[in-house]
XYZ file of C-alpha atoms in Angstrom:
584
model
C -8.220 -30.524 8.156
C -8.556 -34.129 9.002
C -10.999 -35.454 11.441
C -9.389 -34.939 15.334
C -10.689 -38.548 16.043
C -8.460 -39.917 13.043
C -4.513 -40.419 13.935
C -2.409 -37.440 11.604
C 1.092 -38.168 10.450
C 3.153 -34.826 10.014
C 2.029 -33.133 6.588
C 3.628 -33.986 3.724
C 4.714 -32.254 0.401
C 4.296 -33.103 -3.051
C 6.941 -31.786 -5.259
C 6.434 -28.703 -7.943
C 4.009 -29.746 -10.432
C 3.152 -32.715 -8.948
C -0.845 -33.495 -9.851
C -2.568 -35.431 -7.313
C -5.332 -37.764 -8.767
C -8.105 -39.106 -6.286
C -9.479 -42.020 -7.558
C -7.504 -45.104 -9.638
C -10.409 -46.126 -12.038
C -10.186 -45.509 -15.948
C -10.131 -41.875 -15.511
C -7.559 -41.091 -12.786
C -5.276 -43.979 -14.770
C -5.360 -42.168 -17.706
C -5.465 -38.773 -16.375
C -1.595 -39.843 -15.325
C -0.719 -41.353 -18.230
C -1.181 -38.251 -19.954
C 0.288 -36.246 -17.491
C 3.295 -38.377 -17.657
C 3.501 -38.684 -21.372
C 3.993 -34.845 -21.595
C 6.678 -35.631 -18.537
C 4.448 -34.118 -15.314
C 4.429 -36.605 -12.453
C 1.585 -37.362 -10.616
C 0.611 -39.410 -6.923
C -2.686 -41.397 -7.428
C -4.649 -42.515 -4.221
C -7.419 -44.826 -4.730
C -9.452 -46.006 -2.017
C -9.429 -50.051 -2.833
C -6.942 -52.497 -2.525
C -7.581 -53.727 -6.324
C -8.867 -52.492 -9.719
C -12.589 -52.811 -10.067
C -14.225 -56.383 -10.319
C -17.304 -55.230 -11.923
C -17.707 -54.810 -15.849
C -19.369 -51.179 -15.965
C -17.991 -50.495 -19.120
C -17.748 -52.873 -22.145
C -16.837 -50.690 -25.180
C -14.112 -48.098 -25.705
C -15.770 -46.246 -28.625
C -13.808 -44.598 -31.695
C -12.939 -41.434 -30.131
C -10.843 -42.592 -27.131
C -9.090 -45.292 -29.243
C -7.801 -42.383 -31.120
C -6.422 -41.101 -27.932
C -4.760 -44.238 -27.211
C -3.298 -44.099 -30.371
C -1.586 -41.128 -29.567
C -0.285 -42.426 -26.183
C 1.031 -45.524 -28.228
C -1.243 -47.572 -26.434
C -4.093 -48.375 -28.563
C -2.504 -51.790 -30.369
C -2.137 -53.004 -26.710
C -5.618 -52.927 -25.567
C -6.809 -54.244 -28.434
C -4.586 -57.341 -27.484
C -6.948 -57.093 -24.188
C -10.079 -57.241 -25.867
C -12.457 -59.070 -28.001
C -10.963 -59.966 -31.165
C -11.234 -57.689 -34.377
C -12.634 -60.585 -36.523
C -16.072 -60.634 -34.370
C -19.150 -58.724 -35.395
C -21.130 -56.960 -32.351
C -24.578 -57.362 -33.320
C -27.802 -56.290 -30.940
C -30.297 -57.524 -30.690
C -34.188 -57.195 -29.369
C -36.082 -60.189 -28.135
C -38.870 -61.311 -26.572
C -36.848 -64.311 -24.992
C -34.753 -66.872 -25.893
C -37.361 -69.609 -26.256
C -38.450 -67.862 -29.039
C -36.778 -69.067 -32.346
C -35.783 -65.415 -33.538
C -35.499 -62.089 -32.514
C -37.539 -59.267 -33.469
C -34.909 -57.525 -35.097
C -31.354 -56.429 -34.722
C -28.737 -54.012 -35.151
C -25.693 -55.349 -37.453
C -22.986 -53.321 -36.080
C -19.187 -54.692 -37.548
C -16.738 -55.780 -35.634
C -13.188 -54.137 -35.779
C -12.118 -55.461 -38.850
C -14.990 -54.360 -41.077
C -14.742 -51.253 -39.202
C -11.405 -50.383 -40.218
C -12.261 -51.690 -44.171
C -15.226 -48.996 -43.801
C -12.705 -46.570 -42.824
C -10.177 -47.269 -45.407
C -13.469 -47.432 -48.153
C -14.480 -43.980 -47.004
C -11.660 -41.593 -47.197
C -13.395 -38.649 -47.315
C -12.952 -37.232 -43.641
C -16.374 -38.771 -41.737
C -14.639 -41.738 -40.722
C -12.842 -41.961 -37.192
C -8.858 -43.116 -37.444
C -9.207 -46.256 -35.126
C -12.363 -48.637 -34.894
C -13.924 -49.071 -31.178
C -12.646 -51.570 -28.701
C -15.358 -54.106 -26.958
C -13.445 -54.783 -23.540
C -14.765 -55.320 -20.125
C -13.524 -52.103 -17.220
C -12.213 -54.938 -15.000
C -9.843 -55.587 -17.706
C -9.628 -52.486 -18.679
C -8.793 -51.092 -15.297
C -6.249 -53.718 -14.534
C -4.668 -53.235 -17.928
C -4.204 -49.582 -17.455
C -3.076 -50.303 -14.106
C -0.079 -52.233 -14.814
C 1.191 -50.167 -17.253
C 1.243 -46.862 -14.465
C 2.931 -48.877 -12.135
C 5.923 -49.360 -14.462
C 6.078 -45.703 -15.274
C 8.523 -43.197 -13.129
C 6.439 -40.713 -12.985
C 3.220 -42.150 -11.335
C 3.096 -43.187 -7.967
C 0.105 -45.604 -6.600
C -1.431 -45.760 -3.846
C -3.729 -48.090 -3.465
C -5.806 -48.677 -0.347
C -5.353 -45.002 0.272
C -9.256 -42.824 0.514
C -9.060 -38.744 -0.082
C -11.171 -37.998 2.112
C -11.313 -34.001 1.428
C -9.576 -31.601 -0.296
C -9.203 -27.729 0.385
C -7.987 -24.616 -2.123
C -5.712 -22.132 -1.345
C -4.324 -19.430 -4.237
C -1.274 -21.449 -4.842
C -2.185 -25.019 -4.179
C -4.149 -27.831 -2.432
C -4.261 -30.116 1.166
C -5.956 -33.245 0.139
C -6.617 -35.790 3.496
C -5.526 -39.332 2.446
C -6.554 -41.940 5.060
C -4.711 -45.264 4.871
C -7.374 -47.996 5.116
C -5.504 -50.474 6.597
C -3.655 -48.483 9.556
C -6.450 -45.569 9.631
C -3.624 -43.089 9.376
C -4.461 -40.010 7.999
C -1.997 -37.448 5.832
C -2.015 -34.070 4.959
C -0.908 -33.527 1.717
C -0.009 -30.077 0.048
C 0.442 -30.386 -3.813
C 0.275 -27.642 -6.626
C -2.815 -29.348 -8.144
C -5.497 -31.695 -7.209
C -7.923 -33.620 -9.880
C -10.762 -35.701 -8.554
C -11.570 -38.500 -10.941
C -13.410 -39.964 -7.485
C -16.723 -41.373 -8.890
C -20.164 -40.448 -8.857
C -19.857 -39.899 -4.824
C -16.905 -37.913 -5.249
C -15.075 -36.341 -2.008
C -13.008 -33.895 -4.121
C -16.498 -32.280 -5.514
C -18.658 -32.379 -2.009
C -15.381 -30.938 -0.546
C -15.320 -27.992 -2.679
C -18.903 -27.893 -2.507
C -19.780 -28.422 -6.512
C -23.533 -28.705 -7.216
C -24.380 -31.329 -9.144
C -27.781 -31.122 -11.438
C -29.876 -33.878 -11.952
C -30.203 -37.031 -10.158
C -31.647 -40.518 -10.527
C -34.334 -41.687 -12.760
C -37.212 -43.507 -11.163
C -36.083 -46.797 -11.683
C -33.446 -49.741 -10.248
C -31.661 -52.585 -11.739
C -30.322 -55.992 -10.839
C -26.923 -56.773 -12.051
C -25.610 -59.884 -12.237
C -21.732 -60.760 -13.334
C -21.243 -63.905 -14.073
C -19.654 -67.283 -16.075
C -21.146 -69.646 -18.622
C -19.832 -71.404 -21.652
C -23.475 -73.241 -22.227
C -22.976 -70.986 -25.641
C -25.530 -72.723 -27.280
C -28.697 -71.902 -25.329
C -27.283 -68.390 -25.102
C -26.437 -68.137 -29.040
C -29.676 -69.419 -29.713
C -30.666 -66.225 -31.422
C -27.388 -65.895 -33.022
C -24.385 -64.498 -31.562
C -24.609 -60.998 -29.677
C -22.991 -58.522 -28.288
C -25.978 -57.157 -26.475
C -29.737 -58.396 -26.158
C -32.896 -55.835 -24.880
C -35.273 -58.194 -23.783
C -38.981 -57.501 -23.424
C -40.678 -58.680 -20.170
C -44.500 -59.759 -19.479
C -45.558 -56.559 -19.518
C -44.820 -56.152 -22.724
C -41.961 -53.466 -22.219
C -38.410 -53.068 -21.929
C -37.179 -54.919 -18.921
C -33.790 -56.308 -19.277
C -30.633 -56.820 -20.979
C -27.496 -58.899 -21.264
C -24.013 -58.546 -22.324
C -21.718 -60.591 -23.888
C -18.363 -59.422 -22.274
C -15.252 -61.144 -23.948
C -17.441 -63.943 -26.401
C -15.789 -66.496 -24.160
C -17.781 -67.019 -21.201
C -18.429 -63.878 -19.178
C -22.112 -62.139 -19.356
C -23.963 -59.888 -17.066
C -27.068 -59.135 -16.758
C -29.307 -56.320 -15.964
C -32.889 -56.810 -14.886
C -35.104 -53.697 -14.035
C -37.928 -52.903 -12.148
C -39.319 -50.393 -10.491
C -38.098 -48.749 -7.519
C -40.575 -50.404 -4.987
C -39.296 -53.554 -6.042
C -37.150 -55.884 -3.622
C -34.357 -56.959 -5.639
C -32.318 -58.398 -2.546
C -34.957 -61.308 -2.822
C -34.159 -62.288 -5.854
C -31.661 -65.368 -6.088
C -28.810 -64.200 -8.881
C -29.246 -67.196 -10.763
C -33.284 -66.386 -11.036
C -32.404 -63.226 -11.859
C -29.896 -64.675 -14.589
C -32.909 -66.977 -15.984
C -35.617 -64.234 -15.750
C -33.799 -62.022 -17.922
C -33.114 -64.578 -20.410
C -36.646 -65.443 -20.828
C -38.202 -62.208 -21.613
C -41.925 -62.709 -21.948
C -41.897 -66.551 -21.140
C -40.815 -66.947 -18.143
C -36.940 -68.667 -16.663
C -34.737 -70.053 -19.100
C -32.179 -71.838 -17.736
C -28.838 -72.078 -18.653
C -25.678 -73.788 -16.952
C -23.718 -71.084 -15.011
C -20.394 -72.216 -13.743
C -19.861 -68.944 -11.639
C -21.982 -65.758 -9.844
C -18.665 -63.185 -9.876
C -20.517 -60.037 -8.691
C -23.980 -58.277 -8.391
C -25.628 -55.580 -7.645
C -28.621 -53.041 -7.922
C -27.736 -49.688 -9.406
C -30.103 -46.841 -10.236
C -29.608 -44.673 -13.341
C -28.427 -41.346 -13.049
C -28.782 -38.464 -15.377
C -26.403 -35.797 -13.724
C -23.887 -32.824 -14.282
C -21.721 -30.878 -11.911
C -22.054 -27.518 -12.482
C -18.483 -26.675 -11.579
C -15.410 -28.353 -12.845
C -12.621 -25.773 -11.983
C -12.665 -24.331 -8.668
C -12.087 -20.814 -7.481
C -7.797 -20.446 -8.237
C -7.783 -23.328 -10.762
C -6.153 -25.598 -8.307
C -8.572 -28.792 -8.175
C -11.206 -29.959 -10.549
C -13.043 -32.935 -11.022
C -13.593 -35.272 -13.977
C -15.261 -38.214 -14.821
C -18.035 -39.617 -13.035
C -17.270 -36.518 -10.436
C -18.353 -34.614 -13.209
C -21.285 -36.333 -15.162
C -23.347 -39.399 -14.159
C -25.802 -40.731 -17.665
C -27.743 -43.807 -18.507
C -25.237 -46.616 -20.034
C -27.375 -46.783 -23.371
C -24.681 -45.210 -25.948
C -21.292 -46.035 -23.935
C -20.805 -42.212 -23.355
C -20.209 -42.438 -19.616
C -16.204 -43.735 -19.339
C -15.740 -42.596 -22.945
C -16.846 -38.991 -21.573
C -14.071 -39.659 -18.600
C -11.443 -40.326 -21.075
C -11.623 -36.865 -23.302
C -11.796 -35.258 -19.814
C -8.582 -36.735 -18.639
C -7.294 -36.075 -22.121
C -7.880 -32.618 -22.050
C -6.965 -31.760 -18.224
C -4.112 -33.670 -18.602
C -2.475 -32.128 -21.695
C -3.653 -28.624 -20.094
C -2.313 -29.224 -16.827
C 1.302 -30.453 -18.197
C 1.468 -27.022 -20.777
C 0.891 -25.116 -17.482
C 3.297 -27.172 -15.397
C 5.866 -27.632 -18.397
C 5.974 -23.283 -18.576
C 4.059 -23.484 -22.431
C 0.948 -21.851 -20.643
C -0.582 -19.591 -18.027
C -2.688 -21.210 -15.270
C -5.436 -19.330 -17.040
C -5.585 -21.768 -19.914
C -7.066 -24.376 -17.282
C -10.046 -22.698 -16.870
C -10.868 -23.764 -20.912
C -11.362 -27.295 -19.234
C -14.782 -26.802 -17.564
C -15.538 -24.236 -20.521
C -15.016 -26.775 -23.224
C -16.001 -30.276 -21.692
C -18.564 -29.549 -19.413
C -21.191 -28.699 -22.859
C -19.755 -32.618 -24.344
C -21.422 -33.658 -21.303
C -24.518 -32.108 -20.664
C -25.355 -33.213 -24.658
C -24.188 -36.865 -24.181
C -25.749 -37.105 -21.146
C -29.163 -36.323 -22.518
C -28.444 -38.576 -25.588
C -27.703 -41.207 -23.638
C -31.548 -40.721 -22.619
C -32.761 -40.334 -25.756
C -31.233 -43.985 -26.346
C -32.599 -45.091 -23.462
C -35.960 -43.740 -24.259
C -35.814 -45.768 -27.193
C -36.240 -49.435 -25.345
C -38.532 -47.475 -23.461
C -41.392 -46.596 -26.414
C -41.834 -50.713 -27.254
C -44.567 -50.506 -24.698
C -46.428 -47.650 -26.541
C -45.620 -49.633 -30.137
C -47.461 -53.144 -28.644
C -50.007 -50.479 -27.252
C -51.871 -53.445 -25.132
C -51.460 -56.321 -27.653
C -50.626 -59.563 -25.987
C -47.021 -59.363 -26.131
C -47.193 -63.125 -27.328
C -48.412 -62.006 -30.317
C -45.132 -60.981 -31.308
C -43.463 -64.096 -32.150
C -47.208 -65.653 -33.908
C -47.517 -65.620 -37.516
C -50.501 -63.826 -37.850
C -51.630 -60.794 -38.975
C -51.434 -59.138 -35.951
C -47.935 -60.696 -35.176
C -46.028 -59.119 -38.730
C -47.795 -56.024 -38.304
C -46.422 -55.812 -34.485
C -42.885 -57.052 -35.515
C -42.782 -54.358 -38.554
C -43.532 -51.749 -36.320
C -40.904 -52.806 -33.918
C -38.261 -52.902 -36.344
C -38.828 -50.544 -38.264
C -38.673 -48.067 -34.758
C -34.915 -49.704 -33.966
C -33.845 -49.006 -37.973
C -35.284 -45.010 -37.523
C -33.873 -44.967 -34.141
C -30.705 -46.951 -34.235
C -27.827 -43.806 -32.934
C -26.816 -46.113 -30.007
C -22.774 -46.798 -30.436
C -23.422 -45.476 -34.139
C -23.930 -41.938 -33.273
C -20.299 -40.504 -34.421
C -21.454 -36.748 -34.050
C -21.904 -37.245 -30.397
C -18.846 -39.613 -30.111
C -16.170 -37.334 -32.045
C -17.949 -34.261 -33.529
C -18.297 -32.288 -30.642
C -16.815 -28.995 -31.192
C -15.666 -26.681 -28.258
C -16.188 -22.977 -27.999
C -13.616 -20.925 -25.446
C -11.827 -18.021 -25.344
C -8.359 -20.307 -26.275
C -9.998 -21.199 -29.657
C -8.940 -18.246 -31.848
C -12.162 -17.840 -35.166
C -11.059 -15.528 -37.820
C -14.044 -13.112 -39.138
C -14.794 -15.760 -41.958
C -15.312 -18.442 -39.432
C -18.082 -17.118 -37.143
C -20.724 -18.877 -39.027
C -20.536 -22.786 -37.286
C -21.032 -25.341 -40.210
C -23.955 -27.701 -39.998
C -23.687 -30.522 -37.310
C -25.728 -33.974 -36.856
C -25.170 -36.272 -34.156
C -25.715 -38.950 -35.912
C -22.758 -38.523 -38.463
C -19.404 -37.058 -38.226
C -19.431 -34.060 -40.779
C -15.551 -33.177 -41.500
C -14.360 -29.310 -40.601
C -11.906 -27.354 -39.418
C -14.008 -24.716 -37.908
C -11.671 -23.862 -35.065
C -12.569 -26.187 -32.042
C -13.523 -29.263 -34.157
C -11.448 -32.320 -33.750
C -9.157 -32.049 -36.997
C -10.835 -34.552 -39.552
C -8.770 -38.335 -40.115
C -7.824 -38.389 -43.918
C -4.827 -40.846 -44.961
C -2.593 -39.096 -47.274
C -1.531 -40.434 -51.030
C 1.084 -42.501 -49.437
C -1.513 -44.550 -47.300
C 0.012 -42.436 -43.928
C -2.905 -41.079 -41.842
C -2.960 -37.437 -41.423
C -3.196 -38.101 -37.472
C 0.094 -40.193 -36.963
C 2.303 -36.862 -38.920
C 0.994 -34.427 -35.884
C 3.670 -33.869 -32.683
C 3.399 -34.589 -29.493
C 2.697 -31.410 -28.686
C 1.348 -28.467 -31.163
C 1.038 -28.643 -35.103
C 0.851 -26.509 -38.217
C -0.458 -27.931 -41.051
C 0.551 -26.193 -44.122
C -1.140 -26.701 -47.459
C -0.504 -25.095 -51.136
C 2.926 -24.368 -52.408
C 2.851 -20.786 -51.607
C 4.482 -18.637 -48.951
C 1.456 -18.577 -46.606
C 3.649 -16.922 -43.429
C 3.986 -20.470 -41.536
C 7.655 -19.244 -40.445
C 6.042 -16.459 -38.406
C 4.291 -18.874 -36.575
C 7.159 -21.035 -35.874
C 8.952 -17.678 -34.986
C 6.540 -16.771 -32.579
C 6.145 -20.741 -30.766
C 9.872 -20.271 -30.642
C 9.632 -17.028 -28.437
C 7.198 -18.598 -26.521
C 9.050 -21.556 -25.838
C 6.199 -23.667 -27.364
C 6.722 -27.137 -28.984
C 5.742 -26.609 -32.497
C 5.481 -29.376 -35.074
C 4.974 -28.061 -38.883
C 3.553 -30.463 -41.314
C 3.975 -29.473 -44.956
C 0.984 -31.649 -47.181
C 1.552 -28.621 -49.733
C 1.068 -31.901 -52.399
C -1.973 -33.210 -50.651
C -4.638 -32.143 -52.561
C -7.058 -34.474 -51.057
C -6.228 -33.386 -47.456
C -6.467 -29.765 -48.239
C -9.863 -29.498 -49.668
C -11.029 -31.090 -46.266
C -8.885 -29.144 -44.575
C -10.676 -25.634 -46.174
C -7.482 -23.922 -45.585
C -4.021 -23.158 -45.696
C -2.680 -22.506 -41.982
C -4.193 -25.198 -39.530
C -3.164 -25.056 -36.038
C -4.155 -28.084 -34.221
C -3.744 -28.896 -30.061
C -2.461 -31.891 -28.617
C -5.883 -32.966 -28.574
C -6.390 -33.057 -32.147
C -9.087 -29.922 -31.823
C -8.126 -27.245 -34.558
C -7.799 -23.974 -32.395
C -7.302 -21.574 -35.481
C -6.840 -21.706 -39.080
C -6.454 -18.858 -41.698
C -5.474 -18.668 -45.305
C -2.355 -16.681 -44.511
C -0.631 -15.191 -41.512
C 0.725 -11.544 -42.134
C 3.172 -10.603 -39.167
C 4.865 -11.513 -36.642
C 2.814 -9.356 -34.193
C -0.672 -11.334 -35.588
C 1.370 -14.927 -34.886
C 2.277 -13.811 -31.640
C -1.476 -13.122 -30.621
C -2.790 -16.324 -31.843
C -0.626 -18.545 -29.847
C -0.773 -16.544 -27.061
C -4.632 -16.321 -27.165
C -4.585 -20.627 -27.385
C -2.205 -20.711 -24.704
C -3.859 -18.485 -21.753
C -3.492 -14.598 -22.095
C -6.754 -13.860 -23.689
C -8.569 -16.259 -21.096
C -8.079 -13.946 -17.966
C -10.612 -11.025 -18.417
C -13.256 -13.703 -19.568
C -12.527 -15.959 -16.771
C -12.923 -12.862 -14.142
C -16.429 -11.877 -15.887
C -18.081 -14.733 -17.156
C -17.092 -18.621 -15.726
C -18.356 -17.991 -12.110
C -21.466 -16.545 -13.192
């Protein structure tokens, strides 16, 4: 119950199927998108008065544009972000006084990207490029477009302060910030897309495993257009700068390639980064090994010192599969690799699609429980590759092994053998925002993915590439079809069968059985698709609203056998397993 010190209005109900979402960054925004593109409402409380100001975030990766896609949102925020005829290279420098970098990382912007795609039509390739965009646009983007839709209703200014289970539903605590009122909601489900410091997950008393790493960072947020100290080295999307000690120390961002940057500076933990002055810090990171280099900066917009985490709760579902938590609630990693928010999108992807099937009658509450199963092993892999990236930065101290780190930009001996070294380390090691298999290959294992006997052996898997399958739980490969349509953009809104080969393979007993189970079935026939079908390895492909195969087969013989493999995806088979094995 509330605290008896804080004022409580008289408790108040949400309506049947009504979701309600702590916490209006990315996740929680899209969380009730999704929820209201399969028609479930949902009552969003977030504890500030505005979208975030600070840039967290600068790349929407390949993965989650595809899920904008589907929500008919991803030509939009591309209109947000930084135009599709701009490469994103990185680069690694010992400063900007110095007349080159060290080496870089050509990564193409999002028109080569999509040629690349349409070059290599062979089922590795994503359907949409990434997105570079700031979160405060982001979040303010995303924003506007849930408060023009019906079914979500914002509050903003509004904190959850707790939340508490029952069998059939949730009270969540909502204080108003400006009057200090406090309300007792009860609402069928709760989802707590709260942040790292989430209320929903101490509430409910989640563990969470991990913690920070022993290190802190400056940030600095701020506005330049003196483009042509900054582009000395060539235009960038990001720079890793050494420092004097001849390590990794900093990094800057080039936000919208207009005239917002930030800037992180790190140190160690016994450092007192409250003395440094923002624009020092600004110049320090710029200079690397040198020393300040100046640059005009018309504005300081935010800062702030953060400390790395490397984190997973280790429940996501509580006890009746009322409330669960997503997000940053959920996992906490290192920026290197973009996986944190992109991470926070498939989870509000998945919950949300799962949560409407239950709401919308298609499933049993018991499919819900497949959430934690499913995402919680995405994160606990990202999050450690997103230290592996990190560590990455990390080894150029071991590579300069005690060489003056001015050696680096001589030409001397010493000096080419040093920069080979270097970049021939960031070529071998060069998976961060390139690393598709982590990004889109993830495959998920649960008692609602149905494998025949000829599919227990899992095909090979890199994280470094994308290698195409339908192994049931892989995300269905992107292939355009003879007529230039992508395979993607033929699935429903809901469930589809692909069907392949001109043969009677028993799709009809599928449709049959959605039918009886009142579940929206879309059938595509690509029985002329000859292309498709040998990456699609069979002839029956059942694929979820998420674009995750969840069985396949080369035929389907009865009725009776249809019947068991939607029910299976849907919930029934979930129950026993859920009893005997997910609180363990």
């Amino acid at each position: 119950m509330a605290p008896a010190e804080i004022p409580v209005e008289q408790e108040k109900v949400a309506a049947p199927g009504t979701v309600i979402i702590a916490g209006g960054g990315p996740v929680g925004l899209l969380l009730a998108r999704v929820l209201s593109f399969y028609g479930v409402k949902s009552i969003l409380f977030e504890r500030n008065n505005t979208t975030t100001k600070w840039p967290k975030m600068d790349l929407t990766n390949a993965r989650s544009m595809e899920m904008f896609r589907k929500l008919g949102l991803a030509d939009d925020l591309r209109k947000q972000g930084v135009p599709a005829e701009i490469d994103q290279n990185v680069l690694i420098s010992t400063g900007l006084a110095a007349e080159r970098p060290l080496t870089m990382w050509e990564l193409p912007g999002v028109d080569k990207f999509r040629k690349q795609i349409r070059d290599n039509n062979d089922g590795t390739q994503p359907l949409e490029p990434y997105q570079r965009l700031s979160q405060a646009i982001f979040e303010k983007w995303l924003r506007n477009i849930c408060s023009e839709d019906p079914l979500i209703d914002l509050h903003y200014g509004h904190k959850v302060e707790s939340v508490e289970e029952g069998p059939t539903g949730a009270k969540t605590v909502v204080t108003n910030m400006e009057t200090g009122i406090s309300t007792v909601w009860s609402s069928d489900y709760v989802a707590g897309c709260d942040g790292a410091n989430s209320r929903v997950r101490n509430s409910l008393s989640f563990p969470l495993d991990g913690g920070p790493i022993p290190s802190c960072a400056l940030l600095v947020h701020f506005k330049s257009r003196d483009l042509t100290r900054l582009h000395k080295q060539g235009r960038f999307w990001h720079i890793f700068l050494l420092g004097k000690s001849g390590g990794f120390e900093a990094a800057i961002i080039a936000q919208d390639e207009v005239d917002t940057w930030t800037t992180h500076l790190f140190m160690p933990l016994d450092a007192e980064p409250e003395k440094i002055d923002s624009h020092e810090a600004v110049y320090r990171v710029l200079g690397g090994i040198y020393g300040n280099y100046e640059i005009e900066i018309d504005e300081i917009l935010v800062r702030s010192v953060w400390r790395p985490n490397i984190a997973v709760t280790r429940t996501w579902v509580s006890q009746h599969r009322r409330v669960f938590v997503a997000g940053d609630a959920a996992h906490q990693n290192i920026p290197t690799g973009g996986y944190g928010m992109n991470m926070g999108i498939g989870d509000a992807f998945d919950l949300g699609w799962k949560l409407a099937a239950v709401i919308n009658g298609q499933a049993g509450n018991a499919l819900l429980a497949s959430y934690e199963l499913e995402r919680k092993p995405v994160a606990l892999r990202n999050v450690d590759r997103s230290g592996v990236h990190f560590e990455v930065h990390n080894r150029l101290k071991d590579i300069i092994n005690g060489s003056d780190p001015f050696e680096l930009d001589k030409d001397t001996e010493q000096g080419r053998e040093l920069r080979y070294k270097i970049h021939e380390h960031y070529q071998q090691h060069d998976g961060e925002n390139k690393d598709l298999g982590i990004e889109m290959g993830y495959r998920y294992i649960s008692p609602v993915i149905v494998r025949e006997d000829n599919d227990k052996t899992e095909p090979e898997w890199s994280p470094h590439k994308f290698i195409p399958t339908t192994w049931p739980g892989s995300r269905a490969p992107h292939v355009f079809l003879s007529d230039g349509t992508a395979i993607f953009d033929l699935l429903g809104k809901d469930w589809s069968l692909l069907v392949f080969g001109g043969d009677d393979k028993g799709h009809n007993l599928l449709v049959k059985a959605a039918q009886q189970l009142s579940l929206p079935l879309t059938v595509v026939n690509l029985a002329r698709e000859e292309h498709a079908g040998r990456l699609y390895e069979k002839s029956l492909v059942l694929v979820r609203p998420d674009h995750h195969v969840a069985w396949r087969a080369e035929k389907i013989e009865s009725l009776q056998a249809a019947d068991r493999v939607l029910r299976t995806n849907t919930n029934d088979m979930l129950s026993h397993f859920t009893r005997t094995s997910l609180r363990s």
